[in-house]
Coordinates of C-alpha atoms in Angstrom, one line a residue:
M110 CA 100.7 116.8 -177.2
P111 CA 97.1 117.4 -178.5
E112 CA 94.2 117.1 -175.6
T113 CA 92.8 114.5 -177.9
A114 CA 95.6 112.6 -177.5
L115 CA 95.1 112.6 -173.5
S116 CA 91.6 111.6 -173.5
G117 CA 88.7 109.5 -174.3
Y118 CA 89.9 106.6 -174.2
T119 CA 88.5 103.1 -172.8
L120 CA 89.4 100.5 -169.5
P121 CA 91.4 98.7 -172.1
V122 CA 93.7 101.5 -173.3
W123 CA 94.4 102.1 -170.1
V124 CA 95.4 98.4 -169.1
A125 CA 97.8 98.1 -172.2
A126 CA 99.7 101.0 -171.3
A127 CA 100.7 100.6 -167.7
A128 CA 101.5 96.9 -169.3
R129 CA 103.6 98.0 -171.5
A130 CA 105.1 99.6 -169.1
A131 CA 106.1 97.2 -166.6
L132 CA 106.8 95.3 -169.2
L133 CA 110.2 97.4 -170.0
Q134 CA 110.3 98.1 -166.0
L135 CA 111.0 94.1 -165.7
Q136 CA 113.3 94.4 -168.8
G137 CA 115.3 96.7 -167.1
E138 CA 114.1 100.0 -169.0
E139 CA 114.1 103.2 -167.4
F140 CA 110.5 104.6 -166.6
C141 CA 109.0 106.8 -169.4
S142 CA 105.9 108.7 -168.7
E143 CA 104.1 108.6 -172.2
Q144 CA 103.7 105.2 -173.7
P145 CA 103.7 104.9 -177.5
L146 CA 100.7 102.0 -178.6
Q147 CA 99.1 101.0 -181.7
L148 CA 95.4 101.4 -181.7
D149 CA 92.6 101.4 -183.7
Q150 CA 95.0 103.4 -186.3
P151 CA 98.4 103.4 -188.3
Q152 CA 99.8 105.8 -186.4
L153 CA 100.9 105.2 -182.6
E154 CA 99.3 107.2 -179.8
M155 CA 101.4 108.3 -176.8
V156 CA 99.5 107.4 -173.4
P157 CA 100.7 108.7 -169.9
V158 CA 101.7 106.3 -167.1
Q159 CA 101.6 108.1 -163.7
A160 CA 104.2 105.9 -162.1
V161 CA 105.9 102.2 -162.7
A162 CA 108.2 100.8 -159.8
P163 CA 109.9 97.8 -159.3
L164 CA 108.1 95.1 -156.2
G165 CA 111.7 92.8 -156.1
Q166 CA 111.1 88.8 -156.9
G167 CA 110.8 89.8 -160.8
R168 CA 108.0 91.8 -160.6
C169 CA 106.7 95.2 -161.9
L170 CA 103.7 97.5 -161.1
A171 CA 102.6 100.3 -163.8
M172 CA 99.5 102.7 -162.1
V173 CA 97.7 104.8 -164.6
C174 CA 95.2 107.4 -164.3
C175 CA 92.1 106.9 -166.6
E176 CA 90.9 110.1 -168.3
G177 CA 87.7 109.8 -170.4
G178 CA 87.7 112.8 -172.1
A179 CA 84.8 115.0 -172.4
A180 CA 82.2 112.2 -171.8
L181 CA 80.5 112.2 -168.0
D182 CA 82.1 108.6 -168.0
L183 CA 82.2 106.1 -165.0
T184 CA 85.9 105.5 -165.3
R185 CA 87.2 109.0 -165.5
G186 CA 90.6 109.5 -162.4
L187 CA 89.7 105.9 -162.1
M188 CA 93.4 104.3 -160.6
I189 CA 94.2 100.9 -162.6
W190 CA 97.3 98.7 -161.2
V191 CA 98.7 96.2 -163.8
E192 CA 101.6 93.9 -162.1
A193 CA 103.7 92.4 -164.4
R194 CA 105.8 89.2 -163.6
W195 CA 107.7 86.4 -165.5
G196 CA 105.2 83.2 -166.1
L197 CA 107.4 79.5 -166.9
P198 CA 108.1 78.8 -170.8
Q199 CA 105.4 78.6 -172.7
A200 CA 104.5 78.0 -176.1
A201 CA 104.6 80.9 -178.5
G202 CA 100.8 81.0 -178.9
N203 CA 100.0 81.0 -174.9
W204 CA 103.2 83.7 -173.8
L205 CA 100.6 86.1 -171.8
Q206 CA 98.4 85.5 -168.9
L207 CA 96.3 87.4 -167.3
E208 CA 94.4 87.2 -163.2
P209 CA 92.5 89.5 -162.0
G210 CA 93.0 91.1 -159.4
E211 CA 90.3 93.4 -156.4
G212 CA 88.4 95.0 -158.6
L213 CA 87.7 93.1 -162.2
G214 CA 84.9 91.6 -163.2
V215 CA 85.2 87.9 -163.7
Y216 CA 81.7 85.4 -164.8
A217 CA 80.4 84.7 -162.1
E218 CA 80.1 80.3 -163.5
S219 CA 83.4 80.4 -164.4
G220 CA 85.7 83.2 -161.6
D221 CA 87.3 83.8 -165.9
L222 CA 88.1 87.5 -166.1
C223 CA 85.5 89.4 -168.5
L224 CA 87.6 90.2 -171.2
S225 CA 87.2 91.3 -174.3
S226 CA 88.2 90.3 -177.2
Y227 CA 89.7 93.7 -178.6
A228 CA 91.2 94.6 -175.2
R229 CA 93.3 91.1 -175.4
Q230 CA 94.5 91.5 -179.4
L231 CA 95.2 95.5 -177.6
L232 CA 97.1 93.8 -175.3
E233 CA 99.2 91.1 -177.3
T234 CA 99.2 93.8 -180.2
N235 CA 101.4 96.0 -178.0
L236 CA 103.5 93.1 -175.7
Q237 CA 104.2 90.7 -178.0
P238 CA 107.3 92.8 -179.4
L239 CA 108.9 93.4 -176.5
M240 CA 108.9 89.7 -175.2
P241 CA 112.0 87.5 -175.5
S242 CA 111.7 84.5 -177.6
G243 CA 110.6 81.8 -175.2
C244 CA 109.5 83.7 -172.4
S245 CA 105.5 84.0 -171.0
L246 CA 104.0 87.3 -169.2
V247 CA 101.9 86.9 -166.3
L248 CA 100.2 90.1 -166.0
R249 CA 98.0 90.8 -162.8
L250 CA 95.2 93.8 -162.6
T251 CA 94.0 95.6 -160.3
I252 CA 91.1 98.7 -160.0
P253 CA 90.8 99.1 -156.7
R254 CA 86.9 101.0 -156.8
G255 CA 85.9 98.8 -159.0
R256 CA 83.7 96.6 -156.9
A257 CA 82.3 99.2 -155.8
L258 CA 82.2 101.1 -159.3
A259 CA 80.6 97.9 -160.4
E260 CA 77.1 98.7 -158.7
R261 CA 76.2 101.1 -160.5
T262 CA 76.5 99.1 -163.3
S263 CA 74.4 96.1 -165.5
N264 CA 77.6 94.2 -165.4
A265 CA 75.8 91.3 -163.3
A266 CA 72.9 91.0 -165.6
F267 CA 75.6 89.1 -167.3
G268 CA 76.7 87.1 -164.5
V269 CA 79.6 90.0 -164.2
V270 CA 80.7 90.2 -160.5
Q271 CA 83.3 91.5 -158.3
G272 CA 84.0 94.5 -160.2
L273 CA 84.5 96.1 -163.8
A274 CA 84.9 94.5 -167.4
L275 CA 87.4 95.4 -169.4
I276 CA 84.9 95.1 -172.3
G277 CA 85.7 98.0 -174.9
S278 CA 85.7 97.6 -178.3
Q279 CA 87.6 100.4 -179.9
A280 CA 89.6 102.8 -178.7
E281 CA 87.9 105.7 -177.9
V282 CA 84.9 106.5 -175.2
Q283 CA 81.5 106.4 -176.8
Q284 CA 80.4 109.6 -174.8
S285 CA 76.7 108.4 -174.2
A286 CA 75.6 111.5 -172.4
G287 CA 77.2 114.0 -174.6
P288 CA 75.6 115.1 -178.2
D289 CA 78.3 112.6 -180.1
A290 CA 76.4 110.1 -179.0
L291 CA 73.3 111.9 -180.1
Q292 CA 74.4 112.8 -182.8
S293 CA 75.6 108.9 -183.9
A294 CA 72.2 107.4 -183.0
L295 CA 70.4 109.8 -185.0
A296 CA 72.6 109.4 -188.7
E297 CA 71.9 105.2 -188.4
L298 CA 68.3 106.1 -187.8
R299 CA 68.2 108.3 -190.9
R300 CA 70.2 105.7 -192.7
R301 CA 67.7 103.4 -192.0
G302 CA 64.3 105.6 -192.3
A303 CA 66.3 105.8 -195.9
L304 CA 66.4 102.2 -196.7
D305 CA 63.7 100.8 -199.0
G306 CA 60.8 99.5 -196.6
G307 CA 62.4 102.4 -194.6
C308 CA 62.3 101.6 -191.5
S309 CA 58.8 100.9 -189.7
E310 CA 59.6 98.4 -186.6
L311 CA 62.2 99.8 -184.0
V312 CA 63.7 98.6 -181.0
L313 CA 66.1 101.5 -178.6
V314 CA 68.5 99.2 -176.7
L315 CA 70.7 100.6 -173.6
G316 CA 74.0 99.9 -173.6
E317 CA 76.3 97.0 -175.2
N318 CA 75.0 94.4 -172.7
G319 CA 70.9 95.2 -173.4
L320 CA 72.1 94.3 -177.5
D321 CA 73.1 91.0 -176.3
L322 CA 70.5 90.1 -174.5
A323 CA 67.6 91.2 -176.8
Q324 CA 69.0 88.6 -179.8
Q325 CA 68.9 85.9 -176.8
L326 CA 65.1 87.0 -176.4
G327 CA 64.5 86.8 -180.2
I328 CA 64.0 90.0 -181.3
P329 CA 66.2 90.5 -185.0
A330 CA 69.4 92.3 -185.4
E331 CA 67.8 94.8 -187.6
K332 CA 65.4 95.9 -185.7
L333 CA 67.9 97.0 -182.8
L334 CA 69.3 100.6 -182.6
K335 CA 71.6 101.0 -179.6
V336 CA 71.5 104.2 -177.7
G337 CA 73.1 105.9 -174.8
N338 CA 70.7 108.3 -172.5
W339 CA 69.3 110.8 -174.9
I340 CA 66.2 109.3 -175.2
G341 CA 63.7 111.8 -175.4
P342 CA 65.9 113.1 -178.6
L343 CA 65.2 109.9 -179.9
L344 CA 61.9 108.6 -179.3
A345 CA 60.7 111.9 -180.8
A346 CA 63.4 111.3 -184.3
A347 CA 62.1 107.8 -184.4
A348 CA 58.4 108.4 -184.8
E349 CA 59.4 111.2 -186.9
A350 CA 61.0 108.8 -189.6
G351 CA 57.7 107.2 -189.4
V352 CA 58.2 104.4 -187.1
Q353 CA 55.2 102.2 -186.4
R354 CA 56.3 100.2 -184.2
L355 CA 58.3 101.2 -180.9
L356 CA 60.0 99.3 -177.8
L357 CA 62.3 100.4 -175.8
F358 CA 64.7 98.0 -174.5
G359 CA 66.8 98.2 -170.6
Y360 CA 67.9 97.7 -167.4
H361 CA 65.3 98.1 -164.8
G362 CA 67.7 100.7 -163.0
K363 CA 68.4 103.4 -166.0
L364 CA 64.9 102.6 -167.4
L365 CA 63.1 103.5 -164.5
K366 CA 63.5 107.6 -164.4
L367 CA 61.7 107.7 -167.4
A368 CA 58.3 106.7 -165.4
G369 CA 59.2 110.1 -163.5
G370 CA 59.4 112.3 -167.0
I371 CA 63.6 111.9 -166.8
F372 CA 64.4 112.0 -170.7
H373 CA 68.0 112.0 -170.4
T374 CA 69.1 109.6 -167.6
H375 CA 73.0 109.6 -167.2
H376 CA 73.4 109.9 -163.6
H377 CA 75.7 112.7 -163.8
L378 CA 72.5 114.9 -165.0
A379 CA 69.4 113.7 -164.1
D380 CA 68.7 110.3 -161.3
G381 CA 65.1 110.3 -159.6
R382 CA 64.7 106.5 -159.5
A383 CA 64.7 106.2 -155.2
E384 CA 62.0 109.3 -155.6
V385 CA 59.7 107.8 -158.9
L386 CA 60.0 103.7 -157.3
T387 CA 58.9 105.0 -154.2
A388 CA 56.4 107.2 -154.9
L389 CA 54.8 104.7 -157.2
A390 CA 54.6 102.4 -154.3
A391 CA 53.2 104.3 -152.2
I392 CA 50.3 104.4 -155.1
E393 CA 50.6 100.6 -154.2
G394 CA 49.7 100.7 -150.7
L395 CA 53.0 100.2 -149.6
A396 CA 53.4 102.7 -145.9
G397 CA 55.4 102.4 -143.0
E398 CA 58.6 101.0 -142.6
A399 CA 58.3 99.1 -145.2
L400 CA 58.1 102.3 -147.6
N401 CA 61.2 103.4 -145.8
Q402 CA 63.4 100.5 -146.6
L403 CA 63.0 101.0 -150.5
W404 CA 63.5 104.3 -150.1
Q405 CA 66.8 103.8 -148.1
A406 CA 67.8 100.9 -150.3
P407 CA 70.6 102.0 -151.8
T408 CA 70.4 100.0 -155.7
V409 CA 66.8 99.7 -157.3
E410 CA 67.3 96.1 -157.4
Q411 CA 67.9 96.4 -153.7
G412 CA 65.2 97.5 -153.3
M413 CA 63.0 95.3 -155.6
A414 CA 64.9 92.4 -153.6
Q415 CA 63.7 93.1 -150.2
L416 CA 60.4 94.2 -151.0
E417 CA 60.2 90.0 -153.1
L418 CA 60.5 88.5 -149.6
R419 CA 58.6 91.3 -147.7
D420 CA 54.8 91.4 -149.7
P421 CA 55.6 89.2 -153.4
E422 CA 51.8 91.0 -153.7
I423 CA 53.0 94.0 -153.7
A424 CA 55.9 94.0 -155.5
Q425 CA 54.8 92.6 -158.5
R426 CA 51.9 95.1 -158.5
L427 CA 54.4 97.9 -158.6
R428 CA 56.5 95.8 -161.7
Q429 CA 53.6 96.4 -163.6
S430 CA 52.9 99.9 -162.3
I431 CA 56.7 100.9 -163.2
V432 CA 56.8 99.8 -166.8
N433 CA 53.0 100.7 -167.5
R434 CA 53.6 104.0 -166.3
I435 CA 56.7 103.9 -168.6
E436 CA 54.9 103.8 -171.7
S437 CA 52.7 106.0 -170.6
R438 CA 55.0 108.8 -170.4
C439 CA 56.5 108.0 -173.4
A440 CA 53.9 108.2 -175.0
A441 CA 52.7 111.7 -173.7
Y442 CA 56.0 113.4 -174.9
L443 CA 55.5 111.7 -178.1
K444 CA 52.1 113.6 -178.4
E445 CA 53.4 117.4 -176.5
T446 CA 56.3 116.8 -178.5
V447 CA 56.0 115.4 -182.0
G448 CA 52.2 115.3 -182.1
C449 CA 51.4 111.7 -182.9
N450 CA 49.9 108.7 -181.8
L451 CA 52.7 106.3 -181.4
K452 CA 52.7 104.8 -177.8
P453 CA 56.3 103.2 -176.8
G454 CA 55.8 99.7 -175.4
A455 CA 58.5 99.5 -172.6
A456 CA 60.7 95.7 -171.9
L457 CA 62.7 96.0 -168.6
F458 CA 65.2 93.3 -167.2
N459 CA 67.0 92.8 -164.1
R460 CA 70.8 91.3 -162.7
S461 CA 69.2 88.2 -162.7
R462 CA 69.4 88.1 -166.9
Q463 CA 66.0 87.9 -167.1
L464 CA 63.3 90.0 -168.0
W465 CA 61.5 91.4 -165.1
A466 CA 58.5 93.3 -166.6
V467 CA 56.4 94.3 -170.4
G468 CA 54.6 96.9 -171.0
P469 CA 50.9 96.3 -172.3
Q470 CA 52.5 97.4 -175.6
A471 CA 55.2 95.7 -175.5
E472 CA 53.8 92.6 -175.4
T473 CA 53.8 91.6 -178.6
W474 CA 57.4 91.6 -179.3
F475 CA 57.7 88.9 -176.8
P476 CA 55.1 86.7 -176.8
H477 CA 56.2 83.7 -174.3
F478 CA 57.1 86.5 -170.9
S479 CA 55.1 85.7 -168.3
S480 CA 54.8 88.2 -165.1

């Protein structure tokens, strides 16, 4: 089997492969280490499954190991368990029930599994043809390391807690750290620049979640461009494309790196968040044990929350210092690389789904923001 068929899949694909293997085992079929799945293309793709085991009392458990391919993906090597069991007889439209186990992201308000429509459609497409008439199926999904890995995402900013969300919108991994993601964004930027009227206003949004929040905050969708981690080249390309009003919009724990001059933001390639955060805090007057606590904080979110309680005045100054520094570093980057005087704005949000800091250049995008 070609290597590309073995790699580069999003979480929903691996869940579907494990679910199919578990369902077949539940029906007494022999275990097959490769499951044929209908993905985004008409032809079937073979997806590997590590193991399947009967648990007794009408239950079976399947296990897969995620492979994100060349992408420096958070889920590379991640184990997923899918337990299948028969449910009560149901109407045809309610034959599949999903239960979130350990490590699966759920909405904080409702406790419902955070699942994209694509993920459910993938399960239904690949499982329903195998279902006996009049039966229903219950799948319990578990990601043993999901809760810990979720702390490295911005899921909580969108009300998703306890684990990783199954929010993939396609079968293949979008390699935000790789050159393909950069080329895709550059191509879209060129397309917009070639339109009548060009592309005078642009918002570079980090991540799928940021797209949703930006629109809810009133930014028109046609001005938004989702980007990965290649911030520097995209800033330069936007300036060269004639963009006159440019905004960076993203989670504070990600964009903070730009304040330190780090313009490729994937955590495998560059970090420095703790160093940038504590350096700017020291400039604002934080010292001693308070500064050490900020340095030791496991995340930017937790460190700032502690500082808000301890010294809200310095915390407020630090927030503004961070976003001001991001704007000035981006302007300097463009001056050095492209030779233009474009001054990008920066707006950051936190895990409470709220604007956290807005820089001077970004204030016109959010006229109602109150810091």
